[in-house]
Amino acid sequence: MKKLKVGDTVSLNDHGLRQIYLTPIGCDVLIDTNSSGEELCTVTGYHAWASLHNKDDHRVFVDVVYKGTTTPNARLLNEVKPAF
């Protein structure tokens, strides 16, 4: 498996899935923390886990750190927005 580095882009279509482009590692994104609203974070990586309901599906997570800290977090791909 290829190790990703800052600035790399990945298309899930390369793996036979529908075409989704992941935010490059090192880019800023917004996540909703529910307790304090939207927080600015930096993408540090990605990981996928098998679905809880269907062994053929996977949930894609975005690994982030809160901007200006070393505090890590992870959010589902659909819960992350670009920070324009």
Tab-separated table of C-alpha atoms in Angstrom:
chain	number	residue	atom	x	y	z
A	1	MET	CA	0.000	0.000	0.000
A	2	LYS	CA	1.293	3.466	-0.936
A	3	LYS	CA	2.112	5.775	1.978
A	4	LEU	CA	0.496	9.194	1.520
A	5	LYS	CA	2.365	12.419	2.120
A	6	VAL	CA	1.321	16.062	2.461
A	7	GLY	CA	-0.349	17.292	-0.729
A	8	ASP	CA	-1.237	13.841	-2.110
A	9	THR	CA	-4.714	13.392	-3.528
A	10	VAL	CA	-6.498	10.058	-3.662
A	11	SER	CA	-9.423	8.961	-5.779
A	12	LEU	CA	-11.455	6.126	-4.330
A	13	ASN	CA	-12.367	5.332	-7.930
A	14	ASP	CA	-8.835	3.887	-8.228
A	15	HIS	CA	-10.113	1.079	-6.014
A	16	GLY	CA	-13.305	0.355	-7.962
A	17	LEU	CA	-15.514	2.634	-5.882
A	18	ARG	CA	-17.534	5.646	-6.982
A	19	GLN	CA	-15.432	8.693	-7.768
A	20	ILE	CA	-14.682	10.626	-4.576
A	21	TYR	CA	-11.644	12.837	-4.134
A	22	LEU	CA	-10.202	13.086	-0.654
A	23	THR	CA	-8.925	16.376	0.719
A	24	PRO	CA	-5.130	16.368	0.447
A	25	ILE	CA	-3.172	15.685	3.623
A	26	GLY	CA	-2.054	18.982	5.148
A	27	CYS	CA	-5.128	20.945	4.016
A	28	ASP	CA	-7.473	22.727	6.414
A	29	VAL	CA	-11.046	21.502	6.900
A	30	LEU	CA	-13.978	22.302	9.155
A	31	ILE	CA	-15.583	19.754	11.461
A	32	ASP	CA	-18.698	20.201	13.601
A	33	THR	CA	-17.901	19.372	17.221
A	34	ASN	CA	-21.537	19.752	18.401
A	35	SER	CA	-20.289	21.260	21.666
A	36	SER	CA	-18.486	24.327	20.304
A	37	GLY	CA	-19.663	24.509	16.690
A	38	GLU	CA	-17.316	24.299	13.725
A	39	GLU	CA	-13.609	23.871	14.420
A	40	LEU	CA	-10.733	24.424	12.006
A	41	CYS	CA	-8.567	21.310	11.646
A	42	THR	CA	-5.723	20.014	9.470
A	43	VAL	CA	-6.015	16.673	7.648
A	44	THR	CA	-3.338	14.205	8.792
A	45	GLY	CA	-4.534	11.009	7.107
A	46	TYR	CA	-7.354	8.590	6.385
A	47	HIS	CA	-8.496	5.191	7.526
A	48	ALA	CA	-11.383	2.874	6.698
A	49	TRP	CA	-13.277	0.387	8.822
A	50	ALA	CA	-15.689	-2.290	7.723
A	51	SER	CA	-19.348	-1.318	7.967
A	52	LEU	CA	-21.286	-2.364	11.033
A	53	HIS	CA	-24.119	-3.648	8.828
A	54	ASN	CA	-22.612	-4.949	5.584
A	55	LYS	CA	-19.201	-6.626	5.402
A	56	ASP	CA	-18.752	-5.439	1.793
A	57	ASP	CA	-19.104	-1.752	2.741
A	58	HIS	CA	-16.557	0.445	4.494
A	59	ARG	CA	-16.703	3.698	6.444
A	60	VAL	CA	-13.996	6.199	5.462
A	61	PHE	CA	-12.660	8.421	8.238
A	62	VAL	CA	-10.613	11.617	7.963
A	63	ASP	CA	-7.857	11.909	10.584
A	64	VAL	CA	-7.317	15.502	11.731
A	65	VAL	CA	-5.607	17.622	14.363
A	66	TYR	CA	-7.210	20.785	15.700
A	67	LYS	CA	-5.481	23.810	14.160
A	68	GLY	CA	-2.739	25.175	16.402
A	69	THR	CA	-2.711	22.089	18.643
A	70	THR	CA	-1.527	18.486	18.610
A	71	THR	CA	-4.980	17.182	19.614
A	72	PRO	CA	-6.057	14.424	17.185
A	73	ASN	CA	-9.563	13.515	16.120
A	74	ALA	CA	-11.297	11.586	13.333
A	75	ARG	CA	-14.560	12.202	11.516
A	76	LEU	CA	-16.504	10.308	8.875
A	77	LEU	CA	-15.782	11.604	5.375
A	78	ASN	CA	-19.276	13.074	5.021
A	79	GLU	CA	-18.841	15.106	8.238
A	80	VAL	CA	-15.849	17.111	6.977
A	81	LYS	CA	-16.123	20.331	4.935
A	82	PRO	CA	-13.416	22.237	3.069
A	83	ALA	CA	-12.224	25.417	4.795
A	84	PHE	CA	-12.309	28.044	2.041
